[in-house]
Amino acid sequence: MSIFHSSAQAQMALASAINRTARFRALSQRIAKAYCQLYLNVQPALARDVLVSARHMVAAGGEELAKGLNTGPWPADIAALLGVIQKHVDVLNSLLTMPPTHESVRAVALQVDKFLITANTTTETIEKLSAAGSARLLNTVGRQRMLSQRLAKNYFLVAAKLGETSTPQQMNADAAEFKSTLSSLAKLPITTANIRSELTLGEQQWVFFEAALRNKPDESGLRNVATASERLLEVMDKLTGLYEVALKDVLG
């Protein structure tokens, strides 16, 4: 079933659209993380719940995006990108029907990265519809969700002996970007007291997550990364939502 089927409901604000396509980036990595987690038999009940939740959110996000913007239908280039996302999701869903094996985990990991690349291109293309530079801010804040999940996914892939030679470098770069972005957000004028409080919570959760990532991927290490990544994602998603609300008056 298409995740971008038409709807008679109200259309989206630009800020919401940026948030939704940006969220696809995180969901792609979260799906692979949960699938690999099942393969490794790490908190399987949690992993199944995460997988179901993430796939549901992909479908729900697609339904919202199908409405177009409050200014009208999607431009042709964005509509085409949403079509490519649909194809990636279709392939991914077919792969996820298989029990997790070494080869199926590898296939899912490759597929979610295709999904991630297209979702990122779509987010940046939608961002360009706004003349306001603050559209970039929402894109950047939303990227924190993806970084948290890609770090956890890569940790699990390494444990499953499915990591690439470049995986450690990517993990180091992702961790550095995550910390740098947290620091820069705290200095922005749009960061209200409410947002600052959530940022502080995010910084605290990052400390736990970063410490978990440094541990070897034994049973305890895998369990800690699984738990900490979900907690950090929850905070980063709420933070993105707060910035979305703050920027709606600017972006429309």
mmCIF file of C-alpha atoms in Angstrom, residues 2-225:
data_model
loop_
_atom_site.group_PDB
_atom_site.id
_atom_site.type_symbol
_atom_site.label_atom_id
_atom_site.label_comp_id
_atom_site.label_asym_id
_atom_site.label_seq_id
_atom_site.Cartn_x
_atom_site.Cartn_y
_atom_site.Cartn_z
ATOM 1 C CA SER A 2 1.309 3.456 -0.875
ATOM 2 C CA ILE A 3 2.416 5.600 2.044
ATOM 3 C CA PHE A 4 1.678 8.665 -0.080
ATOM 4 C CA HIS A 5 -1.995 8.094 -0.871
ATOM 5 C CA SER A 6 -4.177 11.160 -1.337
ATOM 6 C CA SER A 7 -6.126 12.691 1.537
ATOM 7 C CA ALA A 8 -8.936 15.180 1.878
ATOM 8 C CA GLN A 9 -7.567 16.502 5.159
ATOM 9 C CA ALA A 10 -5.898 19.842 5.682
ATOM 10 C CA GLN A 11 -2.507 20.383 4.043
ATOM 11 C CA MET A 12 0.811 20.851 5.853
ATOM 12 C CA ALA A 13 2.747 23.883 6.959
ATOM 13 C CA LEU A 14 6.251 24.133 5.498
ATOM 14 C CA ALA A 15 7.865 23.683 8.912
ATOM 15 C CA SER A 16 5.893 20.470 9.439
ATOM 16 C CA ALA A 17 6.890 19.152 6.019
ATOM 17 C CA ILE A 18 10.583 19.723 6.743
ATOM 18 C CA ASN A 19 10.193 17.958 10.067
ATOM 19 C CA ARG A 20 8.412 14.955 8.511
ATOM 20 C CA THR A 21 10.914 14.287 5.740
ATOM 21 C CA ALA A 22 13.772 14.910 8.169
ATOM 22 C CA ARG A 23 12.209 12.321 10.483
ATOM 23 C CA PHE A 24 12.359 9.739 7.676
ATOM 24 C CA ARG A 25 16.149 9.944 7.937
ATOM 25 C CA ALA A 26 16.060 8.855 11.571
ATOM 26 C CA LEU A 27 13.396 6.232 10.981
ATOM 27 C CA SER A 28 15.460 4.603 8.237
ATOM 28 C CA GLN A 29 18.352 4.085 10.643
ATOM 29 C CA ARG A 30 16.093 3.128 13.536
ATOM 30 C CA ILE A 31 14.530 0.362 11.458
ATOM 31 C CA ALA A 32 17.928 -1.119 10.609
ATOM 32 C CA LYS A 33 19.027 -0.789 14.231
ATOM 33 C CA ALA A 34 15.995 -2.720 15.480
ATOM 34 C CA TYR A 35 16.303 -5.385 12.781
ATOM 35 C CA CYS A 36 19.981 -5.960 13.595
ATOM 36 C CA GLN A 37 19.089 -5.950 17.284
ATOM 37 C CA LEU A 38 16.695 -8.831 16.624
ATOM 38 C CA TYR A 39 19.446 -10.681 14.767
ATOM 39 C CA LEU A 40 21.734 -10.276 17.784
ATOM 40 C CA ASN A 41 18.890 -11.235 20.161
ATOM 41 C CA VAL A 42 19.370 -8.048 22.190
ATOM 42 C CA GLN A 43 16.176 -7.138 24.070
ATOM 43 C CA PRO A 44 14.094 -8.750 21.294
ATOM 44 C CA ALA A 45 10.754 -7.610 22.714
ATOM 45 C CA LEU A 46 11.938 -3.984 22.693
ATOM 46 C CA ALA A 47 13.408 -4.410 19.210
ATOM 47 C CA ARG A 48 10.114 -5.740 17.833
ATOM 48 C CA ASP A 49 8.207 -2.844 19.389
ATOM 49 C CA VAL A 50 10.691 -0.343 17.943
ATOM 50 C CA LEU A 51 10.459 -1.927 14.503
ATOM 51 C CA VAL A 52 6.657 -1.820 14.503
ATOM 52 C CA SER A 53 6.648 1.759 15.789
ATOM 53 C CA ALA A 54 9.197 2.993 13.239
ATOM 54 C CA ARG A 55 7.386 1.408 10.300
ATOM 55 C CA HIS A 56 4.093 2.886 11.507
ATOM 56 C CA MET A 57 5.685 6.336 11.715
ATOM 57 C CA VAL A 58 7.004 6.010 8.167
ATOM 58 C CA ALA A 59 3.488 5.236 6.947
ATOM 59 C CA ALA A 60 1.939 8.044 9.009
ATOM 60 C CA GLY A 61 4.528 10.535 7.766
ATOM 61 C CA GLY A 62 3.814 9.523 4.196
ATOM 62 C CA GLU A 63 0.102 10.114 4.680
ATOM 63 C CA GLU A 64 0.769 13.596 6.045
ATOM 64 C CA LEU A 65 3.125 14.494 3.217
ATOM 65 C CA ALA A 66 0.598 13.310 0.633
ATOM 66 C CA LYS A 67 -1.558 16.310 1.547
ATOM 67 C CA GLY A 68 0.897 18.771 0.055
ATOM 68 C CA LEU A 69 1.596 22.189 1.560
ATOM 69 C CA ASN A 70 -0.914 24.730 2.796
ATOM 70 C CA THR A 71 0.106 26.762 -0.256
ATOM 71 C CA GLY A 72 -0.890 24.001 -2.671
ATOM 72 C CA PRO A 73 0.328 20.715 -4.215
ATOM 73 C CA TRP A 74 3.981 19.696 -4.200
ATOM 74 C CA PRO A 75 6.218 20.996 -6.995
ATOM 75 C CA ALA A 76 7.071 18.298 -9.540
ATOM 76 C CA ASP A 77 10.641 17.739 -8.286
ATOM 77 C CA ILE A 78 9.503 17.124 -4.728
ATOM 78 C CA ALA A 79 6.623 14.912 -5.845
ATOM 79 C CA ALA A 80 9.150 12.847 -7.821
ATOM 80 C CA LEU A 81 11.413 12.519 -4.759
ATOM 81 C CA LEU A 82 8.473 11.370 -2.639
ATOM 82 C CA GLY A 83 7.841 8.742 -5.303
ATOM 83 C CA VAL A 84 11.419 7.500 -4.982
ATOM 84 C CA ILE A 85 10.994 7.333 -1.198
ATOM 85 C CA GLN A 86 7.909 5.179 -1.762
ATOM 86 C CA LYS A 87 9.937 2.750 -3.873
ATOM 87 C CA HIS A 88 12.637 2.543 -1.200
ATOM 88 C CA VAL A 89 10.009 1.860 1.459
ATOM 89 C CA ASP A 90 8.385 -0.837 -0.678
ATOM 90 C CA VAL A 91 11.699 -2.672 -1.062
ATOM 91 C CA LEU A 92 12.494 -2.218 2.624
ATOM 92 C CA ASN A 93 9.131 -3.599 3.699
ATOM 93 C CA SER A 94 9.651 -6.673 1.522
ATOM 94 C CA LEU A 95 13.053 -7.282 3.138
ATOM 95 C CA LEU A 96 11.608 -6.906 6.630
ATOM 96 C CA THR A 97 9.219 -9.806 6.060
ATOM 97 C CA MET A 98 12.238 -12.130 6.288
ATOM 98 C CA PRO A 99 13.604 -13.363 9.623
ATOM 99 C CA PRO A 100 16.867 -11.549 10.400
ATOM 100 C CA THR A 101 19.928 -13.393 9.100
ATOM 101 C CA HIS A 102 23.452 -12.234 8.366
ATOM 102 C CA GLU A 103 22.559 -11.612 4.731
ATOM 103 C CA SER A 104 19.141 -10.061 5.342
ATOM 104 C CA VAL A 105 20.585 -7.651 7.909
ATOM 105 C CA ARG A 106 23.186 -6.606 5.353
ATOM 106 C CA ALA A 107 20.465 -6.085 2.740
ATOM 107 C CA VAL A 108 18.335 -4.007 5.131
ATOM 108 C CA ALA A 109 21.353 -1.896 6.100
ATOM 109 C CA LEU A 110 22.054 -1.138 2.439
ATOM 110 C CA GLN A 111 18.410 -0.366 1.694
ATOM 111 C CA VAL A 112 17.902 2.032 4.609
ATOM 112 C CA ASP A 113 20.912 4.020 3.480
ATOM 113 C CA LYS A 114 19.266 4.505 0.080
ATOM 114 C CA PHE A 115 16.150 5.626 1.940
ATOM 115 C CA LEU A 116 18.259 7.990 4.066
ATOM 116 C CA ILE A 117 19.941 9.616 1.069
ATOM 117 C CA THR A 118 16.648 10.286 -0.710
ATOM 118 C CA ALA A 119 14.961 11.516 2.478
ATOM 119 C CA ASN A 120 17.849 13.912 3.033
ATOM 120 C CA THR A 121 17.662 15.224 -0.545
ATOM 121 C CA THR A 122 13.905 15.672 -0.162
ATOM 122 C CA THR A 123 14.313 17.562 3.110
ATOM 123 C CA GLU A 124 16.872 19.913 1.586
ATOM 124 C CA THR A 125 14.688 20.474 -1.489
ATOM 125 C CA ILE A 126 11.652 21.329 0.640
ATOM 126 C CA GLU A 127 13.833 23.598 2.749
ATOM 127 C CA LYS A 128 14.657 25.622 -0.364
ATOM 128 C CA LEU A 129 10.965 26.491 -0.788
ATOM 129 C CA SER A 130 11.436 28.929 2.074
ATOM 130 C CA ALA A 131 13.328 32.173 1.679
ATOM 131 C CA ALA A 132 13.948 32.166 5.436
ATOM 132 C CA GLY A 133 17.379 30.990 6.532
ATOM 133 C CA SER A 134 15.790 29.511 9.635
ATOM 134 C CA ALA A 135 14.526 26.596 7.514
ATOM 135 C CA ARG A 136 18.077 25.257 7.709
ATOM 136 C CA LEU A 137 17.833 25.284 11.498
ATOM 137 C CA LEU A 138 14.873 22.902 11.540
ATOM 138 C CA ASN A 139 16.698 20.607 9.116
ATOM 139 C CA THR A 140 19.767 20.648 11.370
ATOM 140 C CA VAL A 141 17.858 19.987 14.584
ATOM 141 C CA GLY A 142 15.977 17.138 12.923
ATOM 142 C CA ARG A 143 19.264 15.613 11.793
ATOM 143 C CA GLN A 144 20.185 14.986 15.434
ATOM 144 C CA ARG A 145 17.561 12.218 15.519
ATOM 145 C CA MET A 146 19.197 10.487 12.577
ATOM 146 C CA LEU A 147 22.680 10.761 14.077
ATOM 147 C CA SER A 148 21.550 9.113 17.304
ATOM 148 C CA GLN A 149 20.088 6.183 15.390
ATOM 149 C CA ARG A 150 22.916 5.790 12.886
ATOM 150 C CA LEU A 151 25.409 5.641 15.743
ATOM 151 C CA ALA A 152 23.416 2.857 17.417
ATOM 152 C CA LYS A 153 22.847 1.031 14.114
ATOM 153 C CA ASN A 154 26.553 1.068 13.320
ATOM 154 C CA TYR A 155 27.398 -0.143 16.825
ATOM 155 C CA PHE A 156 25.124 -3.145 16.259
ATOM 156 C CA LEU A 157 26.452 -3.763 12.744
ATOM 157 C CA VAL A 158 29.993 -3.889 14.109
ATOM 158 C CA ALA A 159 28.839 -6.380 16.752
ATOM 159 C CA ALA A 160 27.243 -8.457 13.975
ATOM 160 C CA LYS A 161 30.497 -8.303 11.985
ATOM 161 C CA LEU A 162 28.704 -6.367 9.270
ATOM 162 C CA GLY A 163 30.478 -3.051 9.689
ATOM 163 C CA GLU A 164 32.474 -1.531 6.843
ATOM 164 C CA THR A 165 36.090 -0.403 7.146
ATOM 165 C CA SER A 166 34.766 3.177 7.191
ATOM 166 C CA THR A 167 32.244 2.532 9.986
ATOM 167 C CA PRO A 168 34.475 3.670 12.898
ATOM 168 C CA GLN A 169 35.284 6.907 11.070
ATOM 169 C CA GLN A 170 31.617 7.547 10.390
ATOM 170 C CA MET A 171 30.761 6.926 14.030
ATOM 171 C CA ASN A 172 33.436 9.373 15.169
ATOM 172 C CA ALA A 173 32.211 11.999 12.707
ATOM 173 C CA ASP A 174 28.572 11.496 13.731
ATOM 174 C CA ALA A 175 29.420 11.824 17.426
ATOM 175 C CA ALA A 176 31.408 14.997 16.803
ATOM 176 C CA GLU A 177 28.583 16.516 14.727
ATOM 177 C CA PHE A 178 25.988 15.633 17.344
ATOM 178 C CA LYS A 179 27.962 17.310 20.152
ATOM 179 C CA SER A 180 28.763 20.373 18.041
ATOM 180 C CA THR A 181 25.115 20.867 17.090
ATOM 181 C CA LEU A 182 23.938 20.566 20.702
ATOM 182 C CA SER A 183 26.398 23.258 21.687
ATOM 183 C CA SER A 184 25.419 25.618 18.851
ATOM 184 C CA LEU A 185 21.679 25.298 19.507
ATOM 185 C CA ALA A 186 22.055 26.550 23.063
ATOM 186 C CA LYS A 187 23.418 29.857 21.742
ATOM 187 C CA LEU A 188 20.570 30.678 19.344
ATOM 188 C CA PRO A 189 18.149 33.543 20.138
ATOM 189 C CA ILE A 190 15.171 31.367 19.181
ATOM 190 C CA THR A 191 16.113 28.867 21.890
ATOM 191 C CA THR A 192 13.532 29.682 24.551
ATOM 192 C CA ALA A 193 13.644 28.622 28.197
ATOM 193 C CA ASN A 194 11.408 25.662 27.377
ATOM 194 C CA ILE A 195 13.651 24.593 24.513
ATOM 195 C CA ARG A 196 16.749 25.151 26.641
ATOM 196 C CA SER A 197 15.358 22.806 29.279
ATOM 197 C CA GLU A 198 14.935 20.073 26.677
ATOM 198 C CA LEU A 199 18.412 20.776 25.349
ATOM 199 C CA THR A 200 19.825 20.253 28.842
ATOM 200 C CA LEU A 201 18.028 16.922 29.032
ATOM 201 C CA GLY A 202 19.447 16.029 25.632
ATOM 202 C CA GLU A 203 22.959 16.832 26.808
ATOM 203 C CA GLN A 204 22.470 14.577 29.821
ATOM 204 C CA GLN A 205 21.144 11.720 27.691
ATOM 205 C CA TRP A 206 24.042 12.164 25.284
ATOM 206 C CA VAL A 207 26.526 11.610 28.129
ATOM 207 C CA PHE A 208 24.924 8.223 28.862
ATOM 208 C CA PHE A 209 24.715 7.287 25.198
ATOM 209 C CA GLU A 210 28.284 8.303 24.403
ATOM 210 C CA ALA A 211 29.569 6.293 27.370
ATOM 211 C CA ALA A 212 27.581 3.259 26.168
ATOM 212 C CA LEU A 213 29.053 3.551 22.667
ATOM 213 C CA ARG A 214 32.570 3.399 24.115
ATOM 214 C CA ASN A 215 31.967 0.007 25.708
ATOM 215 C CA LYS A 216 32.730 -3.202 23.857
ATOM 216 C CA PRO A 217 29.677 -4.742 22.177
ATOM 217 C CA ASP A 218 29.125 -7.530 24.675
ATOM 218 C CA GLU A 219 25.696 -8.380 26.096
ATOM 219 C CA SER A 220 25.735 -5.476 28.538
ATOM 220 C CA GLY A 221 27.121 -3.003 26.009
ATOM 221 C CA LEU A 222 24.530 -3.902 23.378
ATOM 222 C CA ARG A 223 21.703 -3.618 25.874
ATOM 223 C CA ASN A 224 22.897 -0.208 27.083
ATOM 224 C CA VAL A 225 23.198 1.184 23.549
#
